[in-house]
């Protein structure tokens, strides 16, 4: 999994409460993988571990071949993240927000303006570069965050429930765009609890009560049922 | 290494922008010490006589005595306010951005600290300028020699704020910090009265004041404002800064610190 994401035997607990139990999966590059799970399944904990906001005592995470424990800098440098919570500075312009991020990632100063233009072009946000984030709607703010996550050319892109709070049109646009990014060769991990964001040919990981309950191609997993019905049935059965 | 300085520039620059966008905060931070200086000190002038103690070489008025304490007060309130904004940042998510940078976390926290200290120091100079307009001045060279003292005291108090912010789970808990950290630190120090006066009232209170790092921040600033130097105070401030910084780095360490207990 040189350019992908690999997780092995990851366990984590908050005191006595176990949040993740022996989670393992391998995601190759060029693939959109949806991590589906009900609230409280352990998705947020997994995201915190993948972004090193938390460190698990057991298990291994490799991002684009780099061990997150031993080579944290290289691993985080290959990871793009769109957090569930808004992380933009509302008083700064779109361009200033991206420039701040570029500096945090220690990107060479000379190339930053060109990188920002390229990332904004990719998301169709170039004409809004000089606008303050406060004036943007929810969909455009999300697109700005996505552009920012791509600024350092990551190999792996992690999106934590990125469509929360967006209207239907913005949701569809973001979902489609991230699928395109997978087609362009990125390894995508998209966490969600909304089944309509997952396509049949997407890889599907189902997390329930801290464990991987299903892993495979979405179409194969759901069979004749809709993904929503299958998901409800499985999570109810397991509870 | 260029990347490290790029991050420093960006983080300090962001602090300045935030400061420019919140001018009311700047004014509020100035009003507090000015009220103390121009109202409180004027009222207490008659009640509190201050004898000749180093670094002063003559009898001084109470207003003159409390200027260094009020400079330190600005640094204290700003250090804590900055930690308040860190808790806010964490709740709002922008702290995540900082913590997932590939640069070492201690460096990022230090940059953040340096940025907030730089702004506090600016505010202290604005306060000293207004005090001068009202005729409360220090030796001209003192305005320059105090600068390193303000920076190190600002770093110490900012680092303490970082430690507290790593221990505070939610914004609401911050009111407790005001009551249990800021006020005791300020009143149990030499900011408003010389320690020998405290010793006359209570030996225990005197001992507590003598263990309070804020006392030494005040004294470091006081001596440097008068182009003098007190090694003991400076050593206390430097030592406390190192300890608070180490605790802050520990507090923000994902494997050991309190982020883990957030759940």
JSON list of C-alpha atoms in Angstrom, two decimals, chain A residues 25 27 32-47 50 82-84 142 157-166 171-172 174-175 178-179 188-199 202-209 211-214 218 227-228 230-232 235:
[
{"chain": "A", "resi": 25, "resn": "UNK", "atom": "CA", "xyz": [-8.14, -2.53, 6.44]},
{"chain": "A", "resi": 27, "resn": "UNK", "atom": "CA", "xyz": [-7.11, 0.99, 0.92]},
{"chain": "A", "resi": 32, "resn": "UNK", "atom": "CA", "xyz": [-13.14, 5.85, -3.10]},
{"chain": "A", "resi": 33, "resn": "UNK", "atom": "CA", "xyz": [-13.83, 4.09, 0.16]},
{"chain": "A", "resi": 34, "resn": "UNK", "atom": "CA", "xyz": [-16.86, 4.96, 2.26]},
{"chain": "A", "resi": 35, "resn": "UNK", "atom": "CA", "xyz": [-16.64, 4.28, 5.97]},
{"chain": "A", "resi": 36, "resn": "UNK", "atom": "CA", "xyz": [-20.23, 3.83, 7.02]},
{"chain": "A", "resi": 37, "resn": "UNK", "atom": "CA", "xyz": [-21.29, 3.62, 10.61]},
{"chain": "A", "resi": 38, "resn": "UNK", "atom": "CA", "xyz": [-24.08, 4.77, 12.90]},
{"chain": "A", "resi": 39, "resn": "UNK", "atom": "CA", "xyz": [-23.40, 7.48, 15.47]},
{"chain": "A", "resi": 40, "resn": "UNK", "atom": "CA", "xyz": [-21.14, 6.16, 18.20]},
{"chain": "A", "resi": 41, "resn": "UNK", "atom": "CA", "xyz": [-19.68, 3.40, 16.01]},
{"chain": "A", "resi": 42, "resn": "UNK", "atom": "CA", "xyz": [-16.13, 4.69, 16.49]},
{"chain": "A", "resi": 43, "resn": "UNK", "atom": "CA", "xyz": [-15.77, 6.78, 13.29]},
{"chain": "A", "resi": 44, "resn": "UNK", "atom": "CA", "xyz": [-14.64, 9.93, 15.11]},
{"chain": "A", "resi": 45, "resn": "UNK", "atom": "CA", "xyz": [-12.12, 7.98, 17.17]},
{"chain": "A", "resi": 46, "resn": "UNK", "atom": "CA", "xyz": [-10.74, 6.40, 14.01]},
{"chain": "A", "resi": 47, "resn": "UNK", "atom": "CA", "xyz": [-10.44, 9.83, 12.37]},
{"chain": "A", "resi": 50, "resn": "UNK", "atom": "CA", "xyz": [-5.60, 8.66, 11.58]},
{"chain": "A", "resi": 82, "resn": "UNK", "atom": "CA", "xyz": [-11.42, 17.71, 5.73]},
{"chain": "A", "resi": 83, "resn": "UNK", "atom": "CA", "xyz": [-12.71, 17.75, 9.29]},
{"chain": "A", "resi": 84, "resn": "UNK", "atom": "CA", "xyz": [-16.33, 17.53, 10.23]},
{"chain": "A", "resi": 142, "resn": "UNK", "atom": "CA", "xyz": [-16.71, 23.13, 2.23]},
{"chain": "A", "resi": 157, "resn": "UNK", "atom": "CA", "xyz": [-7.55, 12.19, 1.49]},
{"chain": "A", "resi": 158, "resn": "UNK", "atom": "CA", "xyz": [-9.63, 11.77, 4.62]},
{"chain": "A", "resi": 159, "resn": "UNK", "atom": "CA", "xyz": [-13.05, 13.40, 4.81]},
{"chain": "A", "resi": 160, "resn": "UNK", "atom": "CA", "xyz": [-14.99, 13.18, 8.06]},
{"chain": "A", "resi": 161, "resn": "UNK", "atom": "CA", "xyz": [-18.71, 13.51, 7.36]},
{"chain": "A", "resi": 162, "resn": "UNK", "atom": "CA", "xyz": [-17.97, 16.38, 4.98]},
{"chain": "A", "resi": 163, "resn": "UNK", "atom": "CA", "xyz": [-21.58, 16.92, 3.87]},
{"chain": "A", "resi": 164, "resn": "UNK", "atom": "CA", "xyz": [-23.03, 17.63, 7.32]},
{"chain": "A", "resi": 165, "resn": "UNK", "atom": "CA", "xyz": [-25.16, 20.78, 7.19]},
{"chain": "A", "resi": 166, "resn": "UNK", "atom": "CA", "xyz": [-25.09, 21.14, 3.39]},
{"chain": "A", "resi": 171, "resn": "UNK", "atom": "CA", "xyz": [-23.92, 17.50, -1.09]},
{"chain": "A", "resi": 172, "resn": "UNK", "atom": "CA", "xyz": [-24.20, 16.00, -4.55]},
{"chain": "A", "resi": 174, "resn": "UNK", "atom": "CA", "xyz": [-19.03, 17.56, -3.22]},
{"chain": "A", "resi": 175, "resn": "UNK", "atom": "CA", "xyz": [-19.69, 13.82, -3.39]},
{"chain": "A", "resi": 178, "resn": "UNK", "atom": "CA", "xyz": [-14.43, 13.61, -4.45]},
{"chain": "A", "resi": 179, "resn": "UNK", "atom": "CA", "xyz": [-15.28, 10.59, -6.61]},
{"chain": "A", "resi": 188, "resn": "UNK", "atom": "CA", "xyz": [-10.08, 8.49, -0.45]},
{"chain": "A", "resi": 189, "resn": "UNK", "atom": "CA", "xyz": [-11.58, 7.61, 2.91]},
{"chain": "A", "resi": 190, "resn": "UNK", "atom": "CA", "xyz": [-15.00, 9.23, 3.34]},
{"chain": "A", "resi": 191, "resn": "UNK", "atom": "CA", "xyz": [-16.80, 8.72, 6.64]},
{"chain": "A", "resi": 192, "resn": "UNK", "atom": "CA", "xyz": [-20.55, 9.07, 6.67]},
{"chain": "A", "resi": 193, "resn": "UNK", "atom": "CA", "xyz": [-23.76, 7.75, 8.12]},
{"chain": "A", "resi": 194, "resn": "UNK", "atom": "CA", "xyz": [-25.72, 8.63, 4.98]},
{"chain": "A", "resi": 195, "resn": "UNK", "atom": "CA", "xyz": [-26.10, 5.68, 2.63]},
{"chain": "A", "resi": 196, "resn": "UNK", "atom": "CA", "xyz": [-27.08, 7.74, -0.42]},
{"chain": "A", "resi": 197, "resn": "UNK", "atom": "CA", "xyz": [-23.55, 9.15, -0.67]},
{"chain": "A", "resi": 198, "resn": "UNK", "atom": "CA", "xyz": [-22.12, 5.72, -1.46]},
{"chain": "A", "resi": 199, "resn": "UNK", "atom": "CA", "xyz": [-22.05, 4.34, -5.02]},
{"chain": "A", "resi": 202, "resn": "UNK", "atom": "CA", "xyz": [-17.25, 2.18, -4.12]},
{"chain": "A", "resi": 203, "resn": "UNK", "atom": "CA", "xyz": [-15.36, 0.21, -1.56]},
{"chain": "A", "resi": 204, "resn": "UNK", "atom": "CA", "xyz": [-17.44, -0.01, 1.59]},
{"chain": "A", "resi": 205, "resn": "UNK", "atom": "CA", "xyz": [-16.25, -0.43, 5.18]},
{"chain": "A", "resi": 206, "resn": "UNK", "atom": "CA", "xyz": [-18.96, -0.76, 7.80]},
{"chain": "A", "resi": 207, "resn": "UNK", "atom": "CA", "xyz": [-17.97, 0.11, 11.32]},
{"chain": "A", "resi": 208, "resn": "UNK", "atom": "CA", "xyz": [-20.27, -0.94, 14.12]},
{"chain": "A", "resi": 209, "resn": "UNK", "atom": "CA", "xyz": [-19.57, -0.91, 17.85]},
{"chain": "A", "resi": 211, "resn": "UNK", "atom": "CA", "xyz": [-15.44, -3.28, 14.83]},
{"chain": "A", "resi": 212, "resn": "UNK", "atom": "CA", "xyz": [-15.37, -3.70, 11.06]},
{"chain": "A", "resi": 213, "resn": "UNK", "atom": "CA", "xyz": [-18.63, -5.49, 10.29]},
{"chain": "A", "resi": 214, "resn": "UNK", "atom": "CA", "xyz": [-18.30, -5.59, 6.49]},
{"chain": "A", "resi": 218, "resn": "UNK", "atom": "CA", "xyz": [-20.83, -1.84, -2.05]},
{"chain": "A", "resi": 227, "resn": "UNK", "atom": "CA", "xyz": [-27.86, -0.03, 0.95]},
{"chain": "A", "resi": 228, "resn": "UNK", "atom": "CA", "xyz": [-30.04, 1.82, 3.45]},
{"chain": "A", "resi": 230, "resn": "UNK", "atom": "CA", "xyz": [-29.16, -3.54, 4.33]},
{"chain": "A", "resi": 231, "resn": "UNK", "atom": "CA", "xyz": [-27.38, -1.18, 6.71]},
{"chain": "A", "resi": 232, "resn": "UNK", "atom": "CA", "xyz": [-30.37, -0.81, 9.03]},
{"chain": "A", "resi": 235, "resn": "UNK", "atom": "CA", "xyz": [-26.81, -2.75, 12.56]}
]
